């Protein structure tokens, strides 16, 4: 995870998703599920791997809530 879309970094990036019950980490994306059942994802979405309904690289380092079934 880096400070902006397409940028890799060893620096930590704060993500305001709390409290986390489950965390799923991919090569360039991450999704977190809270204890209340909300799911937020951030990172690379070029292939639609973040579950927001469309592919594209416009997500970046900020978490966005995605729908759950």
PDB file of N, CA, C and O in Angstrom:
ATOM      1  N   UNK A   1       0.852  -1.174   0.000  1.00  0.00           N
ATOM      2  CA  UNK A   1       0.000   0.000   0.000  1.00  0.00           C
ATOM      3  C   UNK A   1       0.883   1.218   0.000  1.00  0.00           C
ATOM      4  O   UNK A   1       1.852   1.301   0.734  1.00  0.00           O
ATOM      5  N   UNK A   2       0.560   2.169  -0.810  1.00  0.00           N
ATOM      6  CA  UNK A   2       1.346   3.392  -0.886  1.00  0.00           C
ATOM      7  C   UNK A   2       0.498   4.618  -0.644  1.00  0.00           C
ATOM      8  O   UNK A   2      -0.697   4.530  -0.392  1.00  0.00           O
ATOM      9  N   UNK A   3       1.117   5.782  -0.720  1.00  0.00           N
ATOM     10  CA  UNK A   3       0.420   7.024  -0.416  1.00  0.00           C
ATOM     11  C   UNK A   3      -0.527   7.502  -1.503  1.00  0.00           C
ATOM     12  O   UNK A   3      -1.333   8.391  -1.275  1.00  0.00           O
ATOM     13  N   UNK A   4      -0.456   6.930  -2.688  1.00  0.00           N
ATOM     14  CA  UNK A   4      -1.363   7.315  -3.760  1.00  0.00           C
ATOM     15  C   UNK A   4      -1.514   6.153  -4.729  1.00  0.00           C
ATOM     16  O   UNK A   4      -0.736   5.208  -4.697  1.00  0.00           O
ATOM     17  N   UNK A   5      -2.514   6.221  -5.576  1.00  0.00           N
ATOM     18  CA  UNK A   5      -2.761   5.155  -6.543  1.00  0.00           C
ATOM     19  C   UNK A   5      -1.541   4.950  -7.423  1.00  0.00           C
ATOM     20  O   UNK A   5      -0.982   5.905  -7.948  1.00  0.00           O
ATOM     21  N   UNK A   6      -1.110   3.712  -7.558  1.00  0.00           N
ATOM     22  CA  UNK A   6       0.022   3.387  -8.398  1.00  0.00           C
ATOM     23  C   UNK A   6       1.376   3.614  -7.765  1.00  0.00           C
ATOM     24  O   UNK A   6       2.398   3.383  -8.384  1.00  0.00           O
ATOM     25  N   UNK A   7       1.419   4.088  -6.518  1.00  0.00           N
ATOM     26  CA  UNK A   7       2.688   4.348  -5.843  1.00  0.00           C
ATOM     27  C   UNK A   7       2.890   3.355  -4.708  1.00  0.00           C
ATOM     28  O   UNK A   7       2.026   3.204  -3.858  1.00  0.00           O
ATOM     29  N   UNK A   8       3.999   2.679  -4.711  1.00  0.00           N
ATOM     30  CA  UNK A   8       4.337   1.762  -3.628  1.00  0.00           C
ATOM     31  C   UNK A   8       5.214   2.486  -2.623  1.00  0.00           C
ATOM     32  O   UNK A   8       5.990   3.361  -2.979  1.00  0.00           O
ATOM     33  N   UNK A   9       5.064   2.108  -1.356  1.00  0.00           N
ATOM     34  CA  UNK A   9       5.836   2.764  -0.308  1.00  0.00           C
ATOM     35  C   UNK A   9       5.925   1.867   0.909  1.00  0.00           C
ATOM     36  O   UNK A   9       5.031   1.063   1.166  1.00  0.00           O
ATOM     37  N   UNK A  10       6.992   2.016   1.676  1.00  0.00           N
ATOM     38  CA  UNK A  10       7.112   1.324   2.955  1.00  0.00           C
ATOM     39  C   UNK A  10       6.490   2.138   4.082  1.00  0.00           C
ATOM     40  O   UNK A  10       6.391   1.663   5.199  1.00  0.00           O
ATOM     41  N   UNK A  11       6.077   3.374   3.788  1.00  0.00           N
ATOM     42  CA  UNK A  11       5.448   4.225   4.793  1.00  0.00           C
ATOM     43  C   UNK A  11       4.046   3.714   5.094  1.00  0.00           C
ATOM     44  O   UNK A  11       3.313   3.294   4.195  1.00  0.00           O
ATOM     45  N   UNK A  12       3.650   3.785   6.363  1.00  0.00           N
ATOM     46  CA  UNK A  12       2.313   3.373   6.746  1.00  0.00           C
ATOM     47  C   UNK A  12       1.297   4.422   6.323  1.00  0.00           C
ATOM     48  O   UNK A  12       1.566   5.615   6.381  1.00  0.00           O
ATOM     49  N   UNK A  13       0.136   3.957   5.909  1.00  0.00           N
ATOM     50  CA  UNK A  13      -0.952   4.840   5.521  1.00  0.00           C
ATOM     51  C   UNK A  13      -2.116   4.563   6.466  1.00  0.00           C
ATOM     52  O   UNK A  13      -2.560   3.428   6.597  1.00  0.00           O
ATOM     53  N   UNK A  14      -2.587   5.594   7.153  1.00  0.00           N
ATOM     54  CA  UNK A  14      -3.701   5.428   8.080  1.00  0.00           C
ATOM     55  C   UNK A  14      -4.980   5.156   7.317  1.00  0.00           C
ATOM     56  O   UNK A  14      -5.286   5.823   6.341  1.00  0.00           O
ATOM     57  N   UNK A  15      -5.722   4.147   7.753  1.00  0.00           N
ATOM     58  CA  UNK A  15      -7.006   3.836   7.155  1.00  0.00           C
ATOM     59  C   UNK A  15      -8.056   3.797   8.265  1.00  0.00           C
ATOM     60  O   UNK A  15      -7.953   3.028   9.196  1.00  0.00           O
ATOM     61  N   UNK A  16      -9.061   4.663   8.183  1.00  0.00           N
ATOM     62  CA  UNK A  16     -10.050   4.765   9.251  1.00  0.00           C
ATOM     63  C   UNK A  16     -11.154   3.715   9.168  1.00  0.00           C
ATOM     64  O   UNK A  16     -12.310   4.026   8.977  1.00  0.00           O
ATOM     65  N   UNK A  17     -10.789   2.462   9.292  1.00  0.00           N
ATOM     66  CA  UNK A  17     -11.754   1.375   9.301  1.00  0.00           C
ATOM     67  C   UNK A  17     -11.592   0.673  10.641  1.00  0.00           C
ATOM     68  O   UNK A  17     -10.593   0.016  10.879  1.00  0.00           O
ATOM     69  N   UNK A  18     -12.582   0.827  11.520  1.00  0.00           N
ATOM     70  CA  UNK A  18     -12.419   0.310  12.868  1.00  0.00           C
ATOM     71  C   UNK A  18     -13.769  -0.008  13.461  1.00  0.00           C
ATOM     72  O   UNK A  18     -14.725   0.726  13.207  1.00  0.00           O
ATOM     73  N   UNK A  19     -13.962  -0.989  14.256  1.00  0.00           N
ATOM     74  CA  UNK A  19     -13.050  -2.085  14.567  1.00  0.00           C
ATOM     75  C   UNK A  19     -13.104  -3.174  13.494  1.00  0.00           C
ATOM     76  O   UNK A  19     -14.167  -3.499  12.992  1.00  0.00           O
ATOM     77  N   UNK A  20     -11.977  -3.708  13.150  1.00  0.00           N
ATOM     78  CA  UNK A  20     -11.866  -4.694  12.085  1.00  0.00           C
ATOM     79  C   UNK A  20     -12.034  -6.104  12.652  1.00  0.00           C
ATOM     80  O   UNK A  20     -11.393  -6.468  13.632  1.00  0.00           O
ATOM     81  N   UNK A  21     -12.909  -6.885  12.018  1.00  0.00           N
ATOM     82  CA  UNK A  21     -13.111  -8.278  12.400  1.00  0.00           C
ATOM     83  C   UNK A  21     -12.337  -9.214  11.473  1.00  0.00           C
ATOM     84  O   UNK A  21     -11.812 -10.229  11.911  1.00  0.00           O
ATOM     85  N   UNK A  22     -12.276  -8.872  10.175  1.00  0.00           N
ATOM     86  CA  UNK A  22     -11.585  -9.690   9.177  1.00  0.00           C
ATOM     87  C   UNK A  22     -10.853  -8.778   8.202  1.00  0.00           C
ATOM     88  O   UNK A  22     -11.352  -7.709   7.858  1.00  0.00           O
ATOM     89  N   UNK A  23      -9.689  -9.236   7.745  1.00  0.00           N
ATOM     90  CA  UNK A  23      -8.888  -8.474   6.802  1.00  0.00           C
ATOM     91  C   UNK A  23      -8.457  -9.405   5.679  1.00  0.00           C
ATOM     92  O   UNK A  23      -7.982 -10.516   5.932  1.00  0.00           O
ATOM     93  N   UNK A  24      -8.643  -8.966   4.430  1.00  0.00           N
ATOM     94  CA  UNK A  24      -8.204  -9.731   3.265  1.00  0.00           C
ATOM     95  C   UNK A  24      -7.232  -8.869   2.480  1.00  0.00           C
ATOM     96  O   UNK A  24      -7.547  -7.732   2.131  1.00  0.00           O
ATOM     97  N   UNK A  25      -6.046  -9.417   2.212  1.00  0.00           N
ATOM     98  CA  UNK A  25      -4.991  -8.644   1.559  1.00  0.00           C
ATOM     99  C   UNK A  25      -4.584  -9.330   0.264  1.00  0.00           C
ATOM    100  O   UNK A  25      -4.276 -10.516   0.255  1.00  0.00           O
ATOM    101  N   UNK A  26      -4.606  -8.560  -0.821  1.00  0.00           N
ATOM    102  CA  UNK A  26      -4.158  -9.062  -2.115  1.00  0.00           C
ATOM    103  C   UNK A  26      -2.817  -8.447  -2.458  1.00  0.00           C
ATOM    104  O   UNK A  26      -2.202  -7.756  -1.647  1.00  0.00           O
ATOM    105  N   UNK A  27      -2.363  -8.662  -3.664  1.00  0.00           N
ATOM    106  CA  UNK A  27      -1.079  -8.125  -4.090  1.00  0.00           C
ATOM    107  C   UNK A  27      -1.021  -6.608  -4.079  1.00  0.00           C
ATOM    108  O   UNK A  27      -0.001  -6.021  -3.744  1.00  0.00           O
ATOM    109  N   UNK A  28      -2.128  -5.955  -4.439  1.00  0.00           N
ATOM    110  CA  UNK A  28      -2.167  -4.489  -4.498  1.00  0.00           C
ATOM    111  C   UNK A  28      -3.473  -3.916  -3.965  1.00  0.00           C
ATOM    112  O   UNK A  28      -3.838  -2.793  -4.279  1.00  0.00           O
ATOM    113  N   UNK A  29      -4.214  -4.691  -3.201  1.00  0.00           N
ATOM    114  CA  UNK A  29      -5.477  -4.198  -2.654  1.00  0.00           C
ATOM    115  C   UNK A  29      -5.751  -4.864  -1.305  1.00  0.00           C
ATOM    116  O   UNK A  29      -5.179  -5.902  -0.989  1.00  0.00           O
ATOM    117  N   UNK A  30      -6.628  -4.239  -0.525  1.00  0.00           N
ATOM    118  CA  UNK A  30      -6.986  -4.752   0.791  1.00  0.00           C
ATOM    119  C   UNK A  30      -8.469  -4.498   1.032  1.00  0.00           C
ATOM    120  O   UNK A  30      -8.992  -3.465   0.632  1.00  0.00           O
ATOM    121  N   UNK A  31      -9.119  -5.431   1.708  1.00  0.00           N
ATOM    122  CA  UNK A  31     -10.506  -5.253   2.130  1.00  0.00           C
ATOM    123  C   UNK A  31     -10.600  -5.601   3.611  1.00  0.00           C
ATOM    124  O   UNK A  31      -9.948  -6.528   4.085  1.00  0.00           O
ATOM    125  N   UNK A  32     -11.411  -4.834   4.333  1.00  0.00           N
ATOM    126  CA  UNK A  32     -11.595  -5.054   5.757  1.00  0.00           C
ATOM    127  C   UNK A  32     -13.083  -5.130   6.063  1.00  0.00           C
ATOM    128  O   UNK A  32     -13.870  -4.321   5.554  1.00  0.00           O
ATOM    129  N   UNK A  33     -13.469  -6.100   6.886  1.00  0.00           N
ATOM    130  CA  UNK A  33     -14.852  -6.229   7.344  1.00  0.00           C
ATOM    131  C   UNK A  33     -14.896  -5.863   8.821  1.00  0.00           C
ATOM    132  O   UNK A  33     -14.092  -6.355   9.610  1.00  0.00           O
ATOM    133  N   UNK A  34     -15.825  -4.985   9.176  1.00  0.00           N
ATOM    134  CA  UNK A  34     -15.959  -4.591  10.579  1.00  0.00           C
ATOM    135  C   UNK A  34     -16.813  -5.606  11.330  1.00  0.00           C
ATOM    136  O   UNK A  34     -17.479  -6.455  10.728  1.00  0.00           O
ATOM    137  N   UNK A  35     -16.824  -5.510  12.639  1.00  0.00           N
ATOM    138  CA  UNK A  35     -17.659  -6.394  13.452  1.00  0.00           C
ATOM    139  C   UNK A  35     -19.139  -6.194  13.142  1.00  0.00           C
ATOM    140  O   UNK A  35     -19.941  -7.099  13.314  1.00  0.00           O
ATOM    141  N   UNK A  36     -19.505  -4.995  12.687  1.00  0.00           N
ATOM    142  CA  UNK A  36     -20.897  -4.699  12.357  1.00  0.00           C
ATOM    143  C   UNK A  36     -21.293  -5.221  10.976  1.00  0.00           C
ATOM    144  O   UNK A  36     -22.453  -5.142  10.595  1.00  0.00           O
ATOM    145  N   UNK A  37     -20.339  -5.729  10.195  1.00  0.00           N
ATOM    146  CA  UNK A  37     -20.625  -6.303   8.889  1.00  0.00           C
ATOM    147  C   UNK A  37     -20.354  -5.403   7.697  1.00  0.00           C
ATOM    148  O   UNK A  37     -20.554  -5.809   6.567  1.00  0.00           O
ATOM    149  N   UNK A  38     -19.913  -4.166   7.922  1.00  0.00           N
ATOM    150  CA  UNK A  38     -19.563  -3.273   6.809  1.00  0.00           C
ATOM    151  C   UNK A  38     -18.240  -3.723   6.199  1.00  0.00           C
ATOM    152  O   UNK A  38     -17.344  -4.175   6.909  1.00  0.00           O
ATOM    153  N   UNK A  39     -18.130  -3.595   4.882  1.00  0.00           N
ATOM    154  CA  UNK A  39     -16.895  -3.967   4.183  1.00  0.00           C
ATOM    155  C   UNK A  39     -16.365  -2.749   3.445  1.00  0.00           C
ATOM    156  O   UNK A  39     -17.090  -2.092   2.704  1.00  0.00           O
ATOM    157  N   UNK A  40     -15.092  -2.434   3.662  1.00  0.00           N
ATOM    158  CA  UNK A  40     -14.418  -1.338   2.967  1.00  0.00           C
ATOM    159  C   UNK A  40     -13.178  -1.884   2.294  1.00  0.00           C
ATOM    160  O   UNK A  40     -12.507  -2.758   2.835  1.00  0.00           O
ATOM    161  N   UNK A  41     -12.878  -1.356   1.100  1.00  0.00           N
ATOM    162  CA  UNK A  41     -11.700  -1.800   0.350  1.00  0.00           C
ATOM    163  C   UNK A  41     -10.921  -0.597  -0.146  1.00  0.00           C
ATOM    164  O   UNK A  41     -11.465   0.495  -0.299  1.00  0.00           O
ATOM    165  N   UNK A  42      -9.628  -0.808  -0.397  1.00  0.00           N
ATOM    166  CA  UNK A  42      -8.775   0.238  -0.931  1.00  0.00           C
ATOM    167  C   UNK A  42      -7.631  -0.402  -1.691  1.00  0.00           C
ATOM    168  O   UNK A  42      -7.348  -1.574  -1.531  1.00  0.00           O
ATOM    169  N   UNK A  43      -7.008   0.374  -2.564  1.00  0.00           N
ATOM    170  CA  UNK A  43      -5.882  -0.116  -3.356  1.00  0.00           C
ATOM    171  C   UNK A  43      -6.187  -0.136  -4.837  1.00  0.00           C
ATOM    172  O   UNK A  43      -7.015   0.623  -5.331  1.00  0.00           O
ATOM    173  N   UNK A  44      -5.531  -1.036  -5.555  1.00  0.00           N
ATOM    174  CA  UNK A  44      -5.634  -1.143  -7.003  1.00  0.00           C
ATOM    175  C   UNK A  44      -6.949  -1.814  -7.385  1.00  0.00           C
ATOM    176  O   UNK A  44      -7.292  -2.866  -6.858  1.00  0.00           O
ATOM    177  N   UNK A  45      -7.694  -1.217  -8.294  1.00  0.00           N
ATOM    178  CA  UNK A  45      -8.976  -1.771  -8.730  1.00  0.00           C
ATOM    179  C   UNK A  45      -9.027  -1.945 -10.255  1.00  0.00           C
ATOM    180  O   UNK A  45     -10.099  -2.015 -10.823  1.00  0.00           O
ATOM    181  N   UNK A  46      -7.870  -2.037 -10.898  1.00  0.00           N
ATOM    182  CA  UNK A  46      -7.850  -2.122 -12.358  1.00  0.00           C
ATOM    183  C   UNK A  46      -8.646  -3.295 -12.910  1.00  0.00           C
ATOM    184  O   UNK A  46      -9.194  -3.230 -13.994  1.00  0.00           O
ATOM    185  N   UNK A  47      -8.726  -4.393 -12.170  1.00  0.00           N
ATOM    186  CA  UNK A  47      -9.447  -5.571 -12.636  1.00  0.00           C
ATOM    187  C   UNK A  47     -10.765  -5.765 -11.890  1.00  0.00           C
ATOM    188  O   UNK A  47     -11.378  -6.827 -11.974  1.00  0.00           O
ATOM    189  N   UNK A  48     -11.207  -4.763 -11.118  1.00  0.00           N
ATOM    190  CA  UNK A  48     -12.452  -4.855 -10.375  1.00  0.00           C
ATOM    191  C   UNK A  48     -12.356  -5.665  -9.097  1.00  0.00           C
ATOM    192  O   UNK A  48     -13.356  -6.091  -8.539  1.00  0.00           O
ATOM    193  N   UNK A  49     -11.143  -5.883  -8.599  1.00  0.00           N
ATOM    194  CA  UNK A  49     -10.951  -6.750  -7.441  1.00  0.00           C
ATOM    195  C   UNK A  49     -11.472  -6.174  -6.120  1.00  0.00           C
ATOM    196  O   UNK A  49     -11.547  -6.880  -5.128  1.00  0.00           O
ATOM    197  N   UNK A  50     -11.893  -4.904  -6.101  1.00  0.00           N
ATOM    198  CA  UNK A  50     -12.374  -4.315  -4.852  1.00  0.00           C
ATOM    199  C   UNK A  50     -13.872  -4.485  -4.644  1.00  0.00           C
ATOM    200  O   UNK A  50     -14.394  -4.161  -3.581  1.00  0.00           O
ATOM    201  N   UNK A  51     -14.576  -4.997  -5.621  1.00  0.00           N
ATOM    202  CA  UNK A  51     -15.983  -5.319  -5.425  1.00  0.00           C
ATOM    203  C   UNK A  51     -16.935  -4.145  -5.486  1.00  0.00           C
ATOM    204  O   UNK A  51     -18.055  -4.239  -4.997  1.00  0.00           O
ATOM    205  N   UNK A  52     -16.529  -3.030  -6.074  1.00  0.00           N
ATOM    206  CA  UNK A  52     -17.395  -1.864  -6.150  1.00  0.00           C
ATOM    207  C   UNK A  52     -18.316  -1.835  -7.352  1.00  0.00           C
ATOM    208  O   UNK A  52     -19.046  -0.879  -7.538  1.00  0.00           O
ATOM    209  N   UNK A  53     -18.298  -2.875  -8.167  1.00  0.00           N
ATOM    210  CA  UNK A  53     -19.198  -2.934  -9.310  1.00  0.00           C
ATOM    211  C   UNK A  53     -18.602  -2.483 -10.622  1.00  0.00           C
ATOM    212  O   UNK A  53     -19.234  -2.614 -11.665  1.00  0.00           O
ATOM    213  N   UNK A  54     -17.399  -1.908 -10.608  1.00  0.00           N
ATOM    214  CA  UNK A  54     -16.763  -1.522 -11.870  1.00  0.00           C
ATOM    215  C   UNK A  54     -15.250  -1.549 -11.701  1.00  0.00           C
ATOM    216  O   UNK A  54     -14.723  -1.266 -10.634  1.00  0.00           O
ATOM    217  N   UNK A  55     -14.578  -1.884 -12.771  1.00  0.00           N
ATOM    218  CA  UNK A  55     -13.122  -1.899 -12.768  1.00  0.00           C
ATOM    219  C   UNK A  55     -12.602  -0.498 -13.056  1.00  0.00           C
ATOM    220  O   UNK A  55     -13.269   0.312 -13.676  1.00  0.00           O
ATOM    221  N   UNK A  56     -11.420  -0.216 -12.587  1.00  0.00           N
ATOM    222  CA  UNK A  56     -10.788   1.075 -12.834  1.00  0.00           C
ATOM    223  C   UNK A  56      -9.733   1.336 -11.773  1.00  0.00           C
ATOM    224  O   UNK A  56      -9.757   0.747 -10.699  1.00  0.00           O
ATOM    225  N   UNK A  57      -8.812   2.199 -12.073  1.00  0.00           N
ATOM    226  CA  UNK A  57      -7.711   2.444 -11.135  1.00  0.00           C
ATOM    227  C   UNK A  57      -7.943   3.674 -10.263  1.00  0.00           C
ATOM    228  O   UNK A  57      -7.022   4.248  -9.737  1.00  0.00           O
ATOM    229  N   UNK A  58      -9.201   4.086 -10.111  1.00  0.00           N
ATOM    230  CA  UNK A  58      -9.493   5.340  -9.429  1.00  0.00           C
ATOM    231  C   UNK A  58      -9.722   5.228  -7.923  1.00  0.00           C
ATOM    232  O   UNK A  58     -10.172   6.171  -7.303  1.00  0.00           O
ATOM    233  N   UNK A  59      -9.424   4.121  -7.297  1.00  0.00           N
ATOM    234  CA  UNK A  59      -9.728   3.973  -5.878  1.00  0.00           C
ATOM    235  C   UNK A  59      -8.653   4.558  -4.986  1.00  0.00           C
ATOM    236  O   UNK A  59      -8.938   5.335  -4.095  1.00  0.00           O
ATOM    237  N   UNK A  60      -7.410   4.172  -5.133  1.00  0.00           N
ATOM    238  CA  UNK A  60      -6.327   4.735  -4.335  1.00  0.00           C
ATOM    239  C   UNK A  60      -6.301   4.255  -2.897  1.00  0.00           C
ATOM    240  O   UNK A  60      -6.896   3.255  -2.547  1.00  0.00           O
ATOM    241  N   UNK A  61      -5.592   4.984  -2.021  1.00  0.00           N
ATOM    242  CA  UNK A  61      -5.325   4.511  -0.670  1.00  0.00           C
ATOM    243  C   UNK A  61      -6.456   4.724   0.333  1.00  0.00           C
ATOM    244  O   UNK A  61      -6.365   4.247   1.457  1.00  0.00           O
ATOM    245  N   UNK A  62      -7.505   5.421  -0.024  1.00  0.00           N
ATOM    246  CA  UNK A  62      -8.589   5.680   0.924  1.00  0.00           C
ATOM    247  C   UNK A  62      -9.641   4.583   0.865  1.00  0.00           C
ATOM    248  O   UNK A  62     -10.098   4.212  -0.223  1.00  0.00           O
ATOM    249  N   UNK A  63     -10.072   4.055   2.021  1.00  0.00           N
ATOM    250  CA  UNK A  63     -11.093   3.004   2.022  1.00  0.00           C
ATOM    251  C   UNK A  63     -12.426   3.522   1.478  1.00  0.00           C
ATOM    252  O   UNK A  63     -12.805   4.671   1.737  1.00  0.00           O
ATOM    253  N   UNK A  64     -13.113   2.669   0.733  1.00  0.00           N
ATOM    254  CA  UNK A  64     -14.457   2.968   0.257  1.00  0.00           C
ATOM    255  C   UNK A  64     -15.342   1.790   0.613  1.00  0.00           C
ATOM    256  O   UNK A  64     -14.955   0.641   0.429  1.00  0.00           O
ATOM    257  N   UNK A  65     -16.514   2.082   1.097  1.00  0.00           N
ATOM    258  CA  UNK A  65     -17.438   1.030   1.485  1.00  0.00           C
ATOM    259  C   UNK A  65     -17.987   0.351   0.240  1.00  0.00           C
ATOM    260  O   UNK A  65     -18.341   1.013  -0.735  1.00  0.00           O
ATOM    261  N   UNK A  66     -18.054  -0.963   0.280  1.00  0.00           N
ATOM    262  CA  UNK A  66     -18.613  -1.733  -0.824  1.00  0.00           C
ATOM    263  C   UNK A  66     -19.812  -2.518  -0.324  1.00  0.00           C
ATOM    264  O   UNK A  66     -19.928  -2.816   0.871  1.00  0.00           O
ATOM    265  N   UNK A  67     -20.708  -2.875  -1.243  1.00  0.00           N
ATOM    266  CA  UNK A  67     -21.907  -3.611  -0.871  1.00  0.00           C
ATOM    267  C   UNK A  67     -21.599  -5.041  -0.504  1.00  0.00           C
ATOM    268  O   UNK A  67     -20.602  -5.617  -0.930  1.00  0.00           O
ATOM    269  N   UNK A  68     -22.454  -5.598   0.317  1.00  0.00           N
ATOM    270  CA  UNK A  68     -22.332  -7.009   0.692  1.00  0.00           C
ATOM    271  C   UNK A  68     -23.648  -7.689   0.354  1.00  0.00           C
ATOM    272  O   UNK A  68     -24.700  -7.060   0.346  1.00  0.00           O
ATOM    273  N   UNK A  69     -23.592  -8.988   0.061  1.00  0.00           N
ATOM    274  CA  UNK A  69     -24.824  -9.701  -0.317  1.00  0.00           C
ATOM    275  C   UNK A  69     -25.820  -9.786   0.833  1.00  0.00           C
ATOM    276  O   UNK A  69     -25.536  -9.629   1.944  1.00  0.00           O
TER     277      UNK A  69
END
